[in-house]
């Protein structure tokens, strides 16, 4: 039996832009550990990350180390880069905390925006996002890009707009990438995000052309003035590939369960979400890939240069050096009495206090869940994490679902059609005083779209992959649908008809598992 599921809208064909990309598939984790060789090199990091890429990842990894990796958890053997982001955890009302299942590993998109794109140089590394942020500057939702002011275009504000927390419901028209810049609250997720949350982060792509890193790991890079596309600031005219990470978390497993989600850095808001990258390609090879791998499908199989391994093969690759001795006592997956590293939850909106690397001491402050996350506020002390041996996480979810294949809106997130957004956006004000509820609520029930199953579409690309002994066929189908677009401006409503091309996944499987990856 075949079923078709919307997974994302691809607007490349709408934009008329000659944007090309490839989607590095990193379906398996290399590990889950308190490691961060960029920000906290040489020691146990303050908080946990999910790590993908070259096996030589460690607390002090360098480019050369990564190049020496025995394997990579991504599917292209020439890519031994390191990719990492904080992990997502669920805190029950009694304070017990556990890792939320990561679905399909992560995808690292190499989007080729701009002209004369230069490969990352050897030794290049960067950070996107700010782990201490707990508030958002700017209108919610984003104004239409053509109306962005100088204020919208400050580097700080572009960086905030570079985050996305996509509420997944495969039965509906997908949300655009980087549409919601905060983690929705639990109640909203329960009601709307039947297939979990896709965390997204877009990296800056304008380089100063000389520094491989900078003191804060950000200053050698800037965003172009539309986050993904647009103009690079003066002094940062060298365009490198635009990196975009997507990671799906099965928050839906906690539907109806009291408690709240929190990122490993103690951030329940999402504003402090961040991503790290250490370049691990051979430079000339990466340059050839940038120049050659421009197939609009983004499929790694469409690039003749790539040596592709199966998902199962990539899954065999795990952290080679589980180096730092203190990490052997960590249990970041839980269930445990709090986040590993004894990271306190910091709600904001003030800039969060700095977390110290190496921490194993008991926390000094109690955390309380906001009333909105459960029937009653509960106050819970986070205790020192229990002593359990480090073990590589299993990838049962990955194996079962074959990975979170999803397609970036390669036009950059806001699905802009005739200047209007594709999704119906309504902003409701939030008046609760509990910190977590201070997150603005965006209601984003998509405009109703004709059921595309009945639409005549043309298959523009297909691929197959094997997972857990099942062969899946992915067909990317181009369909024209009519979408009613409601302007975000609250004062009036405008309607426009828009043509949208949708990506569909079609698969052969007797039950609906894959539709829920
Ligand atoms: C806290 O609640 C969860 C969910 O009901 C349960 O699994 C866990 O064992 C509880 N923890 C403690 C310490 O009682
Ligand atoms: C790209 O390179 C070409 C050839 O060197 C040059 O003419 C053009 O101005 C460059 N474009 C940008 C945006 O730098
Ligand atoms: C929002 O975060 C910034 C840090 O970027 C901080 O300076 C500011 O005080 C915060 N706003 C509030 C209301 O706390």
Coordinates of C-alpha atoms in Angstrom, one line a residue, residues 120-370:
X120 CA 35.6 26.4 4.0
X121 CA 39.4 26.4 4.5
X122 CA 41.3 23.8 6.4
X123 CA 40.9 24.5 10.1
X124 CA 37.7 26.5 9.8
X125 CA 35.2 26.3 12.6
X126 CA 32.2 28.4 13.7
X127 CA 29.3 28.6 16.0
X128 CA 25.8 29.7 15.2
X129 CA 23.4 30.9 17.9
X130 CA 24.0 32.0 21.5
X131 CA 23.5 29.5 24.3
X132 CA 22.8 32.3 26.8
X133 CA 20.0 34.0 24.9
X134 CA 16.5 33.8 26.4
X135 CA 14.5 36.4 24.6
X136 CA 13.8 37.6 21.1
X137 CA 14.1 41.0 19.6
X138 CA 11.7 41.6 16.8
X139 CA 8.2 41.2 15.6
X140 CA 6.4 37.8 15.8
X141 CA 6.0 36.5 13.3
X142 CA 8.8 37.9 11.1
X143 CA 7.7 40.7 8.8
X144 CA 7.9 39.9 5.2
X145 CA 11.6 40.1 4.2
X146 CA 11.1 42.9 1.7
X147 CA 10.0 45.0 4.6
X148 CA 12.9 44.2 6.9
X149 CA 14.3 47.3 8.5
X150 CA 17.9 48.1 9.6
X151 CA 16.8 46.8 13.0
X152 CA 15.7 43.5 11.5
X153 CA 19.0 43.3 9.8
X154 CA 21.4 43.7 12.7
X155 CA 23.6 40.6 13.1
X156 CA 22.0 39.9 16.5
X157 CA 18.5 39.9 15.0
X158 CA 19.5 38.0 11.9
X159 CA 21.0 35.4 14.2
X160 CA 17.8 35.1 16.1
X161 CA 15.8 34.7 12.9
X162 CA 18.2 31.9 11.9
X163 CA 16.6 29.5 14.4
X164 CA 13.6 27.5 13.6
X165 CA 11.3 25.2 15.7
X166 CA 9.1 23.6 13.2
X167 CA 6.0 22.1 14.6
X168 CA 5.6 18.8 12.6
X169 CA 2.3 17.5 11.6
X170 CA 2.6 15.5 8.4
X171 CA -1.2 15.5 7.9
X172 CA -1.0 19.2 7.3
X173 CA 0.8 21.6 5.1
X174 CA 4.3 21.9 6.5
X175 CA 5.5 25.0 8.2
X176 CA 8.2 27.0 6.5
X177 CA 11.7 26.6 7.7
X178 CA 12.9 29.2 10.3
X179 CA 9.3 30.4 10.8
X180 CA 9.0 30.1 14.5
X181 CA 12.1 31.2 16.4
X182 CA 11.3 29.6 19.8
X183 CA 10.3 26.3 21.1
X184 CA 6.5 26.2 21.3
X185 CA 5.1 25.6 24.8
X186 CA 4.0 22.1 25.9
X187 CA 0.3 22.8 25.5
X188 CA 0.8 24.0 22.0
X189 CA 2.9 21.0 21.1
X190 CA 0.3 18.7 22.6
X191 CA -2.4 20.2 20.5
X192 CA -0.5 20.7 17.2
X193 CA 2.8 19.0 16.8
X194 CA 1.6 15.4 16.2
X195 CA 4.9 14.4 14.6
X196 CA 7.3 16.3 16.9
X197 CA 9.5 19.3 16.5
X198 CA 12.2 19.9 13.9
X199 CA 14.9 22.1 15.3
X200 CA 16.7 24.2 12.7
X201 CA 19.6 26.5 12.6
X202 CA 21.0 28.4 9.7
X203 CA 24.7 29.4 9.9
X204 CA 26.2 32.6 8.7
X205 CA 27.7 32.4 5.2
X206 CA 29.7 35.6 4.8
X207 CA 33.3 35.1 5.8
X208 CA 36.0 37.7 6.4
X209 CA 38.2 35.7 4.1
X210 CA 41.1 35.2 6.6
X211 CA 40.2 34.0 10.1
X212 CA 39.6 30.3 10.7
X213 CA 37.9 31.1 14.0
X214 CA 37.5 34.1 16.3
X215 CA 37.4 34.6 20.1
X216 CA 33.7 34.2 20.4
X217 CA 33.7 31.8 17.4
X218 CA 31.2 34.0 15.6
X219 CA 33.0 37.3 14.7
X220 CA 34.8 35.9 11.7
X221 CA 31.4 35.2 10.1
X222 CA 28.3 37.4 9.4
X223 CA 24.9 36.7 8.1
X224 CA 23.9 38.2 4.7
X225 CA 21.1 40.7 5.3
X226 CA 18.3 38.2 4.6
X227 CA 19.7 35.5 6.8
X228 CA 20.1 33.0 4.0
X229 CA 20.4 35.2 1.0
X230 CA 21.0 38.9 0.5
X231 CA 24.1 41.0 0.8
X232 CA 27.1 40.3 2.8
X233 CA 28.4 43.1 5.1
X234 CA 31.5 45.0 4.1
X235 CA 34.6 43.1 5.0
X236 CA 32.8 39.8 4.9
X237 CA 32.3 39.4 1.2
X238 CA 33.6 35.9 0.9
X239 CA 30.7 33.5 0.5
X240 CA 31.1 30.1 1.9
X241 CA 28.4 27.3 1.7
X242 CA 25.4 28.1 3.8
X243 CA 25.0 25.4 6.4
X244 CA 21.6 24.6 7.8
X245 CA 21.0 21.8 10.4
X246 CA 17.7 20.0 10.9
X247 CA 17.1 17.7 13.8
X248 CA 13.8 16.1 14.6
X249 CA 12.8 15.3 18.2
X250 CA 9.9 13.1 19.0
X251 CA 8.2 15.4 21.5
X252 CA 4.9 13.8 20.5
X253 CA 5.8 10.9 22.7
X254 CA 5.0 13.2 25.6
X255 CA 1.7 14.3 24.5
X256 CA -0.6 14.7 27.5
X257 CA 2.2 14.0 29.9
X258 CA 2.9 16.8 32.5
X259 CA 6.2 18.4 32.4
X260 CA 8.3 20.5 30.0
X261 CA 11.0 20.3 27.4
X262 CA 14.3 21.8 27.9
X263 CA 17.5 21.9 25.8
X264 CA 20.6 20.5 27.3
X265 CA 22.0 24.0 28.0
X266 CA 19.1 24.6 30.4
X267 CA 17.1 26.6 27.9
X268 CA 13.4 25.9 27.8
X269 CA 12.7 28.7 25.3
X270 CA 14.7 27.7 22.3
X271 CA 16.3 31.2 22.0
X272 CA 19.5 29.7 23.2
X273 CA 19.6 27.0 20.7
X274 CA 22.9 26.8 18.8
X275 CA 24.9 24.7 16.4
X276 CA 28.6 24.1 16.0
X277 CA 30.7 23.1 12.9
X278 CA 34.3 22.1 12.4
X279 CA 35.1 21.7 8.8
X280 CA 36.4 18.2 8.0
X281 CA 36.5 18.0 4.2
X282 CA 39.6 18.0 2.1
X283 CA 39.4 21.6 0.9
X284 CA 39.9 21.0 -2.9
X285 CA 37.3 18.2 -2.8
X286 CA 34.8 20.4 -1.1
X287 CA 35.4 23.1 -3.7
X288 CA 34.8 20.6 -6.4
X289 CA 31.6 19.6 -4.7
X290 CA 30.5 23.2 -4.4
X291 CA 31.1 23.7 -8.1
X292 CA 29.7 20.3 -9.2
X293 CA 27.0 19.1 -6.9
X294 CA 24.3 21.5 -7.9
X295 CA 21.5 19.2 -8.6
X296 CA 18.3 20.9 -7.5
X297 CA 17.1 17.7 -5.8
X298 CA 19.7 18.0 -3.1
X299 CA 20.1 14.3 -3.1
X300 CA 23.6 13.2 -2.2
X301 CA 23.2 10.4 -4.8
X302 CA 22.9 13.1 -7.4
X303 CA 26.5 14.2 -6.8
X304 CA 28.9 12.0 -8.8
X305 CA 31.8 12.9 -6.6
X306 CA 30.4 11.6 -3.4
X307 CA 31.3 8.1 -2.1
X308 CA 28.0 7.2 -0.4
X309 CA 27.6 4.5 2.2
X310 CA 24.4 3.0 3.5
X311 CA 22.7 4.3 6.6
X312 CA 23.6 1.0 8.3
X313 CA 27.2 1.4 7.5
X314 CA 27.2 5.0 8.8
X315 CA 25.4 3.9 11.9
X316 CA 28.4 1.7 12.9
X317 CA 30.5 4.8 13.3
X318 CA 30.5 6.0 16.9
X319 CA 32.7 8.3 19.0
X320 CA 36.2 6.9 18.9
X321 CA 37.7 8.8 21.7
X322 CA 35.3 8.9 24.6
X323 CA 38.1 10.7 26.1
X324 CA 37.4 12.8 29.0
X325 CA 37.5 10.6 32.1
X326 CA 34.8 12.5 33.9
X327 CA 32.4 11.7 31.0
X328 CA 32.3 8.1 32.0
X329 CA 30.2 9.1 34.9
X330 CA 27.8 11.0 32.8
X331 CA 24.3 9.8 32.0
X332 CA 23.0 12.4 29.7
X333 CA 20.2 10.3 28.4
X334 CA 18.7 9.6 31.8
X335 CA 16.2 9.1 33.3
X336 CA 18.1 11.1 35.9
X337 CA 17.5 13.8 38.4
X338 CA 18.1 16.6 36.1
X339 CA 20.3 17.6 33.1
X340 CA 23.8 16.2 32.9
X341 CA 26.4 18.6 34.1
X342 CA 23.8 19.7 36.6
X343 CA 22.7 22.4 34.3
X344 CA 20.0 24.6 35.9
X345 CA 17.0 25.6 33.8
X346 CA 17.2 29.4 33.1
X347 CA 13.9 30.8 31.8
X348 CA 15.0 34.3 31.0
X349 CA 14.2 36.7 29.6
X350 CA 17.5 38.0 31.0
X351 CA 20.7 36.8 29.4
X352 CA 21.4 33.5 31.1
X353 CA 24.3 33.1 33.5
X354 CA 27.3 31.4 32.0
X355 CA 27.6 27.7 32.6
X356 CA 30.9 26.4 33.6
X357 CA 32.6 23.6 31.8
X358 CA 33.7 20.6 33.8
X359 CA 30.8 20.9 36.3
X360 CA 30.0 17.8 38.3
X361 CA 29.1 19.5 41.6
X362 CA 25.5 19.4 42.8
X363 CA 23.4 22.4 41.7
X364 CA 23.1 25.3 43.9
X365 CA 19.6 26.3 43.0
X366 CA 16.3 24.6 42.7
X367 CA 14.3 24.7 39.5
X368 CA 10.6 24.9 39.3
X369 CA 8.5 24.1 36.4
X370 CA 6.1 26.9 35.3

